[in-house]
XYZ file of C-alpha atoms in Angstrom:
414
model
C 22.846 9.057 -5.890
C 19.655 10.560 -6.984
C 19.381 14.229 -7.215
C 15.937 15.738 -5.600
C 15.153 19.213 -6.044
C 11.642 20.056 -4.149
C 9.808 22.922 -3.988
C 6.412 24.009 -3.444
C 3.768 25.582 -4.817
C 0.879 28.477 -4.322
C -1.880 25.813 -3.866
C 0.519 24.324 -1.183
C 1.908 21.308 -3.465
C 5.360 20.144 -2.708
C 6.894 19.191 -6.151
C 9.966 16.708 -5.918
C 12.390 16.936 -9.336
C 14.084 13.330 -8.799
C 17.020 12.789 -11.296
C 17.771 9.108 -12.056
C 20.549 8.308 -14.707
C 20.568 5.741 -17.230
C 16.649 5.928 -17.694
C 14.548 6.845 -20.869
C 11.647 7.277 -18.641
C 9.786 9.693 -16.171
C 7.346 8.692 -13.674
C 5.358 11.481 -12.754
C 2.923 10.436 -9.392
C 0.961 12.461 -7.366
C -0.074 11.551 -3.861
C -2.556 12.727 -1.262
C -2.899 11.473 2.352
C -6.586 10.483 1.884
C -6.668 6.830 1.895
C -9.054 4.688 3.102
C -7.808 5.281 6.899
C -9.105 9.300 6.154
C -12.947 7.948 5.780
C -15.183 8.291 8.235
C -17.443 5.491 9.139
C -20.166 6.140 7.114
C -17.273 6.694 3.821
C -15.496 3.459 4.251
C -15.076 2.955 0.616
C -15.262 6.490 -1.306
C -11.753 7.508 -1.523
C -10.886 4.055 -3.493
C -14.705 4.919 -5.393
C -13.214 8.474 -6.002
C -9.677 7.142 -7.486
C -11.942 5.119 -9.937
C -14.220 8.324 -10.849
C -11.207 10.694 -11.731
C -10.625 8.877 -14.692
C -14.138 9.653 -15.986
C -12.263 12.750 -17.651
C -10.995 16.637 -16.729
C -11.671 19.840 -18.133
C -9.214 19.451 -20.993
C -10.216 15.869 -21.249
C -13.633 15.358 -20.811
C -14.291 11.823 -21.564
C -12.714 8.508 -20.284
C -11.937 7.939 -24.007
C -10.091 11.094 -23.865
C -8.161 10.094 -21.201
C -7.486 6.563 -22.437
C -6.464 7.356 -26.164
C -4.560 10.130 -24.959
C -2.377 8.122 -22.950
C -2.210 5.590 -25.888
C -1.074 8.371 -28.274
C 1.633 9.334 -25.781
C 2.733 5.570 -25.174
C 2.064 5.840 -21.648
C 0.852 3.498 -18.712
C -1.723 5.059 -16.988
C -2.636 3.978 -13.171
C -3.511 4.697 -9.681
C -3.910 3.237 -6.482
C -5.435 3.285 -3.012
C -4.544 2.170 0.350
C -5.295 3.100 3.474
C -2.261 4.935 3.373
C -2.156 7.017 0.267
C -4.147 7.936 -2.891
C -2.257 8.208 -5.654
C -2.328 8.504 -9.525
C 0.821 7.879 -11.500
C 1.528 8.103 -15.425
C 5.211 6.637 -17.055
C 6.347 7.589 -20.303
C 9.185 8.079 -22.412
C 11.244 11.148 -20.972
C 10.083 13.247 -24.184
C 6.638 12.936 -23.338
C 6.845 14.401 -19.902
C 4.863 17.544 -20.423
C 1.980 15.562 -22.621
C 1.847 13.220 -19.488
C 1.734 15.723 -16.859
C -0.712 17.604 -18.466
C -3.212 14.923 -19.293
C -2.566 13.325 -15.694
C -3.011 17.152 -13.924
C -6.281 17.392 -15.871
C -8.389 14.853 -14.809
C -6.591 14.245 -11.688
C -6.575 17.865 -10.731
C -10.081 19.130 -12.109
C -12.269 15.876 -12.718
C -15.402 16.893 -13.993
C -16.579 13.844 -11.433
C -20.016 13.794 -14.069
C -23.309 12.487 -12.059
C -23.609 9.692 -14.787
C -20.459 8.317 -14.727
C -20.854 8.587 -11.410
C -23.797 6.086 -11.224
C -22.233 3.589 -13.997
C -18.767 3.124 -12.373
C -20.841 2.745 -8.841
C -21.919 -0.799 -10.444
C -18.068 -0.958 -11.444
C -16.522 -0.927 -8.082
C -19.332 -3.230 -7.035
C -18.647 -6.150 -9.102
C -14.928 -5.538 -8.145
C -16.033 -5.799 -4.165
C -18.060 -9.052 -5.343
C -14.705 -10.252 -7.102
C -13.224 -10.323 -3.906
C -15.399 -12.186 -1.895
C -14.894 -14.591 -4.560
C -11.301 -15.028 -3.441
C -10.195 -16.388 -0.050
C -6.881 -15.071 -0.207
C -8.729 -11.316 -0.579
C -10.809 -11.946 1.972
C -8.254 -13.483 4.778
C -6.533 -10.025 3.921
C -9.432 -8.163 4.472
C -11.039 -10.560 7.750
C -7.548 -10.138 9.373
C -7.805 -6.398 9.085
C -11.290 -6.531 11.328
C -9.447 -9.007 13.789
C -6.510 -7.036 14.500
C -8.126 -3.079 14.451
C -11.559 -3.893 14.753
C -13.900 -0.532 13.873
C -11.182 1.172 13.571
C -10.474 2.657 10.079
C -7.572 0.428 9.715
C -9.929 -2.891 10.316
C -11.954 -1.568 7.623
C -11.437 -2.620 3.681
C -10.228 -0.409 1.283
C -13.032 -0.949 -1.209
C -15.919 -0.740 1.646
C -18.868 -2.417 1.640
C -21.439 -2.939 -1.297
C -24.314 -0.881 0.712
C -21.650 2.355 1.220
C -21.429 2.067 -2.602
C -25.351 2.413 -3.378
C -25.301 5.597 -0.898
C -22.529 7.641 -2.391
C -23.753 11.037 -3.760
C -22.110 13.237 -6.090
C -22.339 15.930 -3.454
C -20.485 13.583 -0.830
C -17.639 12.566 -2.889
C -16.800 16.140 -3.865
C -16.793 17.188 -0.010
C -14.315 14.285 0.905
C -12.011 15.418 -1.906
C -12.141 19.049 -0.250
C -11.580 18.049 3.165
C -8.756 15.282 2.366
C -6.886 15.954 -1.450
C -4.967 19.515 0.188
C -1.689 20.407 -0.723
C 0.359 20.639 2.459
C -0.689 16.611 2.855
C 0.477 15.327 -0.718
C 3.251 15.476 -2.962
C 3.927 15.548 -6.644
C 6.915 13.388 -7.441
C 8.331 13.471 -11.427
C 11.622 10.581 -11.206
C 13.534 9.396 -13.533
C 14.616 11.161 -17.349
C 13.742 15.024 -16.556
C 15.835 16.468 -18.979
C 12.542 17.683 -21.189
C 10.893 19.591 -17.903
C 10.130 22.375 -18.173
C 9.882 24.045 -14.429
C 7.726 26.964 -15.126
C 4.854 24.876 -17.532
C 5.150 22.166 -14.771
C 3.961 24.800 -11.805
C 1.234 25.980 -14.245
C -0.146 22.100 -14.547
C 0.129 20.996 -11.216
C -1.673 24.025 -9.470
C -4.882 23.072 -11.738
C -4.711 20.832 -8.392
C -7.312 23.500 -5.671
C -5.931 25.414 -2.927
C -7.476 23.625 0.217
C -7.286 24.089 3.416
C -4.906 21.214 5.716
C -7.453 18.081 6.414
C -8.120 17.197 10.031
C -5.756 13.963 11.882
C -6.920 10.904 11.435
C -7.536 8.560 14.173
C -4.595 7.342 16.273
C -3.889 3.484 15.690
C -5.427 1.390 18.390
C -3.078 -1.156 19.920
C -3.378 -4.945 18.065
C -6.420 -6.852 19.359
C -5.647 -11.043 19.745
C -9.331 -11.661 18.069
C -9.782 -14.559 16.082
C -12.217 -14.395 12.961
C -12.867 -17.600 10.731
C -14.846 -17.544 7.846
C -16.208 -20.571 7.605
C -16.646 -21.759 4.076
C -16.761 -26.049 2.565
C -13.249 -26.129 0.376
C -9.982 -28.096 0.481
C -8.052 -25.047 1.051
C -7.645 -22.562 4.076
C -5.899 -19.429 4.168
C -4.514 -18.378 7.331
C -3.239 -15.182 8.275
C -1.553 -14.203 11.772
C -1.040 -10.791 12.964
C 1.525 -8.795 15.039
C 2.513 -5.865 16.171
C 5.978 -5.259 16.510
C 7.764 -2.968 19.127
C 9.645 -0.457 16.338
C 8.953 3.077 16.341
C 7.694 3.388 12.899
C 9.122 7.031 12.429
C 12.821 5.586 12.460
C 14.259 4.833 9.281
C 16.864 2.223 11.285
C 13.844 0.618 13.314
C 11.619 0.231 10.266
C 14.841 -1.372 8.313
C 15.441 -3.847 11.250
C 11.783 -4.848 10.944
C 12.258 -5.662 7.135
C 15.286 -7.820 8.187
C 13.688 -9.512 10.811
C 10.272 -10.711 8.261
C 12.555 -11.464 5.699
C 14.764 -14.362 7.518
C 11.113 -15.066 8.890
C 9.183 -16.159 6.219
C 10.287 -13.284 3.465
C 12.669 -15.464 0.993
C 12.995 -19.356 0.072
C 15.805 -19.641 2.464
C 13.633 -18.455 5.302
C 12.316 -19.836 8.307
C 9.107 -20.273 7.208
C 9.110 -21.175 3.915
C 12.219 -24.033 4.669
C 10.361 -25.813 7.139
C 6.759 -25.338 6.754
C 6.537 -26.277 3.037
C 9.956 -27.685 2.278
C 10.456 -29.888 5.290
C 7.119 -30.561 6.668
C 5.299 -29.927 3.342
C 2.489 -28.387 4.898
C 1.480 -25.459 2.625
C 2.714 -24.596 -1.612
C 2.392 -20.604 -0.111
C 4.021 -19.374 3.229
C 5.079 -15.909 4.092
C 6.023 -13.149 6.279
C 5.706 -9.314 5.420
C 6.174 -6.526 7.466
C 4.305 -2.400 6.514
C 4.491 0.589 8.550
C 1.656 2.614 8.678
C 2.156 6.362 9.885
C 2.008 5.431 13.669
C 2.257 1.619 14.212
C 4.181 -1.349 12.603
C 2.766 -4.745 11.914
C 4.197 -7.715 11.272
C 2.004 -10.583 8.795
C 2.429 -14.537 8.309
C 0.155 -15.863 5.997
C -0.314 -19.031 4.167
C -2.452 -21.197 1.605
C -2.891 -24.710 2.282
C -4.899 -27.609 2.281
C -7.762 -27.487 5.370
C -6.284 -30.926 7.356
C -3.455 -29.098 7.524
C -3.953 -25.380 8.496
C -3.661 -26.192 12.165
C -0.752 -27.707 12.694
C 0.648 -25.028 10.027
C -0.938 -22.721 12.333
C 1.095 -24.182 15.738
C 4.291 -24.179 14.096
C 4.665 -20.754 12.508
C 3.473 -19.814 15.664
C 6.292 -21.625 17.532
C 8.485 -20.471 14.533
C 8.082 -16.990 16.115
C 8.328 -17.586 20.197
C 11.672 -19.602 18.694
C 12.885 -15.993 17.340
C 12.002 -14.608 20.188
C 13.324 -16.617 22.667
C 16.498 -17.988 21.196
C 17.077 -15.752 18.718
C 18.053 -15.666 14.768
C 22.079 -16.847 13.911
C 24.069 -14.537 12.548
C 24.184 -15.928 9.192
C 20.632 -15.880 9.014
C 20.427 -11.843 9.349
C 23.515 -11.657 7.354
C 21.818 -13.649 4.411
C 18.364 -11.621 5.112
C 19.920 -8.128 4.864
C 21.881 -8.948 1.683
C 18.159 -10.428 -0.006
C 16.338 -7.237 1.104
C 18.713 -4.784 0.209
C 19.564 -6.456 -3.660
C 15.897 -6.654 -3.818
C 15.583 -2.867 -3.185
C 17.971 -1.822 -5.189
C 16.360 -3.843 -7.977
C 13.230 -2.295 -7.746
C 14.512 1.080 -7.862
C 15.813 0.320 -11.441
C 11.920 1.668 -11.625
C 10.736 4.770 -11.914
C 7.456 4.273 -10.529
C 9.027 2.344 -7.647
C 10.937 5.496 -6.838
C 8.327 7.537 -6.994
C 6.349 5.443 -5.056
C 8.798 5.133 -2.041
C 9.558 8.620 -2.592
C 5.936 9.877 -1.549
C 5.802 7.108 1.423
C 8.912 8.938 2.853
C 7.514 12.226 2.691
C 3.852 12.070 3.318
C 3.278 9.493 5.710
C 6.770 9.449 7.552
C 7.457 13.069 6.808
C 11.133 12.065 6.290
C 13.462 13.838 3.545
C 13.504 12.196 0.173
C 16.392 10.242 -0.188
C 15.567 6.735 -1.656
C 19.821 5.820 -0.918
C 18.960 6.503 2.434
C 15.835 3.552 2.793
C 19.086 1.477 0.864
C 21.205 2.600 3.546
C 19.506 2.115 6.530
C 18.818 -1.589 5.068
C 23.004 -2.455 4.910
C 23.358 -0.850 8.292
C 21.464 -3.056 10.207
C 23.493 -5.175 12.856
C 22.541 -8.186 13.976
C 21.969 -6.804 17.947
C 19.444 -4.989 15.740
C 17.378 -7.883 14.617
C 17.789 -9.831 18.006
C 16.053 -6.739 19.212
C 13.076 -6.697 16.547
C 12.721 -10.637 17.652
C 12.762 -10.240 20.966
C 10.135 -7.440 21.300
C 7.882 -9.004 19.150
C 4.930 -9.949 21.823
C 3.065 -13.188 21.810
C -0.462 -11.484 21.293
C -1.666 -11.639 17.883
C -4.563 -11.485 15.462
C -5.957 -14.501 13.597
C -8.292 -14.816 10.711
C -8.968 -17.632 8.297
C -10.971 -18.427 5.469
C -11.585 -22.531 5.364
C -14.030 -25.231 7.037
C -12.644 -24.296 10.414
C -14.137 -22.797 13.664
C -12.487 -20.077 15.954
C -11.874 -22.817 18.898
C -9.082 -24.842 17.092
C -6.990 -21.793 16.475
């Protein structure tokens, strides 16, 4: 069992000391709740524009080359992320290099210089990523069945925002949603794995380079699922579907949320599962078919998604939609959520042979579930599921739902 030893600093940082034996590595990630679900309308896109322009360079590092060659030197891998969840930056390294790692991570991270030029070349960065993804169906189904299911809502809006948002973005703007969202009492600095070479009191000193800020304000309460259909209609072989629920879990119970993960993996979350057996294997419909359930902070959803060729999307469509009323209806065996439940918890248990998977699931519990940190615990509440459990998941999962597609196809057929 992991050992977690939190405590919390002047600027209002929580720091969370996870012990993981049999490791020669540390993750050290630090999280704020300022994802893209934090922006307001007119920001859709700058806290995903902001990860990217931390890594410009800090006060002890002022120069991306700093920052890169540094984390060379070290032998680290350097990365971040954004969601509409979380923003987070994370370095891993060998356990000896802790302190090198948290203090060139702290520096930029904590005190970017955020430099007005840098600031206009990476703006032509993240805009050639956005035009990447339109290039790619599969990234925009994702993003299209956002819009269908949430609508205006921050959650129907992409992560990366649009191009125009982009070209706006002033220096001036980007520093004032870093005050109002990157505060203290709404993140979390996690160091897992090897911490044998921390040192507690230099490790204060490098994470309060992070400001004091005041608490940011709520975000806006998830609206409830809207059944809109969006199609993008483009002239190609291949479609890509994707269907959207929303489950009837409470989100902020571990036991609900691990029912949930049962239920999408004997769906369409493994080769032995509903999905994947009959759409490809027996009907041969699709090479890609899938179910995958997230939790934001206030509402589940539940995703089925696919890649296929266009004459066959609809009757692909149909049956994974029949696939679900069947759950629903009649129910899943019990060797099905016996067989599920084994698959999801081996495959958790495998992932936290990572650091940086620990860390990750470490700041999900805290920040956006505001749960203790105990990553046996998620493993727990996975083996504890009973089938009554799953039956319940099934049978509460309404037949309203969100459709987008990317393909030669109109609205009408879906």
């Amino acid at each position: 069992m992991p050992q977690t030893i939190s405590s919390t600093l002047r600027n209002g940082l929580p720091v969370h000391r996870i012990g993981l034996e049999g490791t020669r590595a540390i993750t050290i990630l630090v999280a704020f709740d300022a994802g893209a679900r934090t922006e307001r309308p007119e920001e859709n896109g700058m806290a995903h524009f902001l990860e990217h322009l931390v890594f410009k360079g800090g006060e002890k590092y002022p120069h991306y080359r700093d920052v890169n060659e540094t984390a060379e030197r070290l032998g680290a891998v350097l990365n971040a992320f954004t969601s509409h969840d979380l923003v987070a930056f994370h370095v891993t390294a060998r356990a000896e290099k802790a302190m090198e790692a948290l203090d060139l991570l702290s520096d930029f991270a904590g005190r970017p210089i955020l430099d007005a030029e840098e600031l206009d070349r990476e703006r032509g960065v993240v805009i050639q990523e956005i035009q990447r993804y339109k290039d790619q169906p599969a990234s925009v189904a994702a993003d299209l069945i956002d819009t269908a299911a949430f609508g205006e809502h921050p959650l129907g809006r992409t992560v990366l925002g649009p191009e125009e948002h982009l070209r706006t973005f002033t220096r001036d703007g980007i520093v004032a949603f870093r005050e109002r969202q990157w505060s203290g009492s709404r993140g979390g600095a996690y160091l897992v794995g090897n911490v044998d070479h921390l040192d507690d009191g230099a490790v204060a000193e490098l994470l309060e380079r992070f400001p004091t800020l005041p608490a940011p304000p709520s975000y806006d309460p998830a609206p409830a699922l809207r059944p809109e259909i969006l199609v993008e209609e483009r002239d190609s072989n291949q479609s890509h579907l994707r269907m959207q629920y929303q489950p009837k879990i409470d989100v902020k119970n571990p036991a609900e949320r691990a029912a949930l993960k049962i239920y999408s993996t004997l769906l369409g979350g493994s080769m032995g599962s509903r999905l994947f057996d009959e759409i490809r294997e027996q009907r041969g419909l699709c090479y890609s078919v899938w179910a995958v359930d997230h939790a934001y902070a206030d509402t589940p959803i539940l995703q089925l998604g696919s890649g296929l060729e266009s004459g066959k999307c609809v009757e692909a469509y149909t049956r994974m939609r029949e696939i679900v009323d069947e759950l629903r209806t009649d129910g899943p065996t019990e060797e099905e959520v016996e067989r599920a439940r084994a698959y999801a918890s081996g495959r958790l248990v495998l992932s936290f042979e990572n650091s940086g998977a620990v860390a990750r699931t470490a700041a999900y519990q805290s920040i956006v579930f505001g749960e203790p940190i105990d990553p046996d615990a998620v493993i727990r509440a996975i083996d504890d599921v009973t089938f009554d459990d799953v039956v319940t998941v099934a049978r509460d999962v309404a037949d309203t739902l969100a459709v987008a597609c990317v393909g030669p196809h109109s609205a009408d057929e879906f």
